[in-house]
Coordinates of C-alpha atoms in Angstrom, one line a residue:
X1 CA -14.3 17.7 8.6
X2 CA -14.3 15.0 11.4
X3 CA -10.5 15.1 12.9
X4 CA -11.5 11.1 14.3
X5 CA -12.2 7.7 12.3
X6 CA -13.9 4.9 14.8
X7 CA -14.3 1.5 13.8
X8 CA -15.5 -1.8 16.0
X9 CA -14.5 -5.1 14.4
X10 CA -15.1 -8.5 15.4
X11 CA -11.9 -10.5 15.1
X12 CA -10.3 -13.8 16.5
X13 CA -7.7 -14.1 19.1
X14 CA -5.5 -17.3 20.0
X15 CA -3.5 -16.6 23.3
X16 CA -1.1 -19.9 23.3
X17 CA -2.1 -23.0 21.7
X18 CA -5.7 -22.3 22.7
X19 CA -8.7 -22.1 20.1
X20 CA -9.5 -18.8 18.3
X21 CA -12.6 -16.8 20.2
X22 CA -14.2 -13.6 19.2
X23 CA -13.6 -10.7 20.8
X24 CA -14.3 -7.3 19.7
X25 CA -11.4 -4.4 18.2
X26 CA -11.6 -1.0 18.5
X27 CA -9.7 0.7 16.4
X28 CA -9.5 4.9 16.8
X29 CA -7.3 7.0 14.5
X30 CA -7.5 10.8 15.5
X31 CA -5.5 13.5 13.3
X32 CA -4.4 15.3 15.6
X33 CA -1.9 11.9 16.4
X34 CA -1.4 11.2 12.6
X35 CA 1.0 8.2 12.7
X36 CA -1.1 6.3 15.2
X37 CA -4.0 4.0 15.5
X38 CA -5.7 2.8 18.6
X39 CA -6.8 -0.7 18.6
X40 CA -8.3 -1.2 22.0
X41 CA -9.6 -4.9 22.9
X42 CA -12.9 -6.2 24.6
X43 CA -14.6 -8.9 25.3
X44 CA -17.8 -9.1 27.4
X45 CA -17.1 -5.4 28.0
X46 CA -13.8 -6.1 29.8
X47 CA -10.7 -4.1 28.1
X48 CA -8.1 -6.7 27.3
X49 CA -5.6 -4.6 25.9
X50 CA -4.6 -1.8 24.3
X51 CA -1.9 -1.0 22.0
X52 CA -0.9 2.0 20.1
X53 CA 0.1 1.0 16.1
X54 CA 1.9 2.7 13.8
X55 CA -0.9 3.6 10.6
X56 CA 2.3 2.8 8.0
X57 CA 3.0 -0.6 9.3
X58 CA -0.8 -1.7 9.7
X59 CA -1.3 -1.0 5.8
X60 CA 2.2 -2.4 5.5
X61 CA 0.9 -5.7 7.0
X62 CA -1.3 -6.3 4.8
X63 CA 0.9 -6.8 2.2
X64 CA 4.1 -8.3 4.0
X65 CA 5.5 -9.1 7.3
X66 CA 6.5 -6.2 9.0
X67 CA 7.7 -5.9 12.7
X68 CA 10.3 -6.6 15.2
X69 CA 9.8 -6.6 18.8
X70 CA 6.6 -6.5 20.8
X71 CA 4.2 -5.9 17.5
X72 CA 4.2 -8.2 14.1
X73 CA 2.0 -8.4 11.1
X74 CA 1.7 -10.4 8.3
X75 CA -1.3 -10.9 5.7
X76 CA -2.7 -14.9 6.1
X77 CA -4.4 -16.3 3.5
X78 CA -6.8 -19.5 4.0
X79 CA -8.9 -19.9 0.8
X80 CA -10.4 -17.7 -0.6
X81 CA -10.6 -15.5 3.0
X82 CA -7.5 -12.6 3.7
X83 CA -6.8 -12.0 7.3
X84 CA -4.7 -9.8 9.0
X85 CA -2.6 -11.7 11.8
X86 CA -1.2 -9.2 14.3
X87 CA 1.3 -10.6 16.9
X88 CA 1.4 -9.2 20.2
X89 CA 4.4 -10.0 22.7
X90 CA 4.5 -9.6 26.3
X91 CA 6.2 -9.7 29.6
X92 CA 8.8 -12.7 29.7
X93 CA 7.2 -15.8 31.4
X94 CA 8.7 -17.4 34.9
X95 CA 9.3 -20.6 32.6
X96 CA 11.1 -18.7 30.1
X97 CA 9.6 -18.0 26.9
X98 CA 7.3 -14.5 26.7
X99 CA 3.7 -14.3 26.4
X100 CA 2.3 -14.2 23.1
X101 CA -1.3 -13.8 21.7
X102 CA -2.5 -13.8 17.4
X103 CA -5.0 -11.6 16.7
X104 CA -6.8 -11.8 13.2
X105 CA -8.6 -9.8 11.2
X106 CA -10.9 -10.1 7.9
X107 CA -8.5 -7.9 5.5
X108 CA -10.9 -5.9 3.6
X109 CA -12.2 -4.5 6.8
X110 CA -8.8 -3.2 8.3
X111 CA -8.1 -1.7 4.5
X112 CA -11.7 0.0 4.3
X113 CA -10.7 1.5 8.0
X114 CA -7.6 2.9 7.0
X115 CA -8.8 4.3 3.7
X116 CA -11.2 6.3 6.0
X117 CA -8.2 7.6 7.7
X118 CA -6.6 8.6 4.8
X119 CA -9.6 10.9 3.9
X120 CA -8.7 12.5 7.2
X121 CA -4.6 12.7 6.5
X122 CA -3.4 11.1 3.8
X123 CA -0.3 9.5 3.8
X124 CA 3.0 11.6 3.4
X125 CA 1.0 14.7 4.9
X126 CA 1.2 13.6 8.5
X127 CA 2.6 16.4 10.6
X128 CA 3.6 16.4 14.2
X129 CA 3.4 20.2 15.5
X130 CA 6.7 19.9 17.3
X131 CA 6.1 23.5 19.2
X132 CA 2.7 21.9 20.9
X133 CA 4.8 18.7 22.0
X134 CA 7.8 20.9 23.3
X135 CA 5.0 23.2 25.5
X136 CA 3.5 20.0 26.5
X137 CA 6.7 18.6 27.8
X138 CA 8.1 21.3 29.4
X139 CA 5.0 21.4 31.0
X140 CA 5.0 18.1 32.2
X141 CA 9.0 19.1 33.6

């Protein structure tokens, strides 16, 4: 069975009070990292970011706002269209405030990639193999 669930999606990002563009999300979820998900960012094949998500809280965030800190989600309705707003804050700005940019995401696709996940682990059968992370970090001492 494959240990690794890809999926590309198009979705919308508003950085400030500028217009919603496309830019492309990668999402990676790989079993052998079970609470995680990748969700890498492009646009004309530059990487914009990258952030690490917790699996729970992405499905989570489809329902309900979930979050504190640097990451927040919350399901959007407009119509009959369900997105999937993500919240991403950064680095404080000189003027005060911190920079923020929206992503959004059609619903139904975020919920057909983490089903595929779930074929991989499902949830509640996540395990960390703490001996491998102890050798790794002692190795890294």
């Amino acid at each position: 069975m494959n240990s690794f669930v890809h999926r590309t999606l198009v979705v919308q990002l508003q950085a400030g009070t500028a217009d919603r563009f496309p830019v492309l999300a990668h999402l990676g979820y790989d079993a052998e990292d079970p609470y995680a998900v990748t969700a890498v960012f492009s646009h004309d094949g530059r990487v914009l970011a990258r952030w690490r998500l917790d699996r729970e809280m992405l499905a989570d965030g489809l329902r309900r706002p979930v979050g504190l800190g640097d990451v927040r989600m919350r399901p959007v309705a407009t119509g009959h269209w369900e997105e999937l707003r993500l919240d991403f804050f950064g680095d404080p700005r000189s003027g005060g405030g911190q920079h923020h940019a929206a992503v959004f995401a059609w619903a139904p696709a975020v919920t057909a990639f983490l089903r595929d996940t779930y074929a991989v682990v499902p949830p509640g059968r996540e395990r960390v193999r703490v001996d491998d992370f102890l050798a790794e970090v002692i190795a890294e001492s």
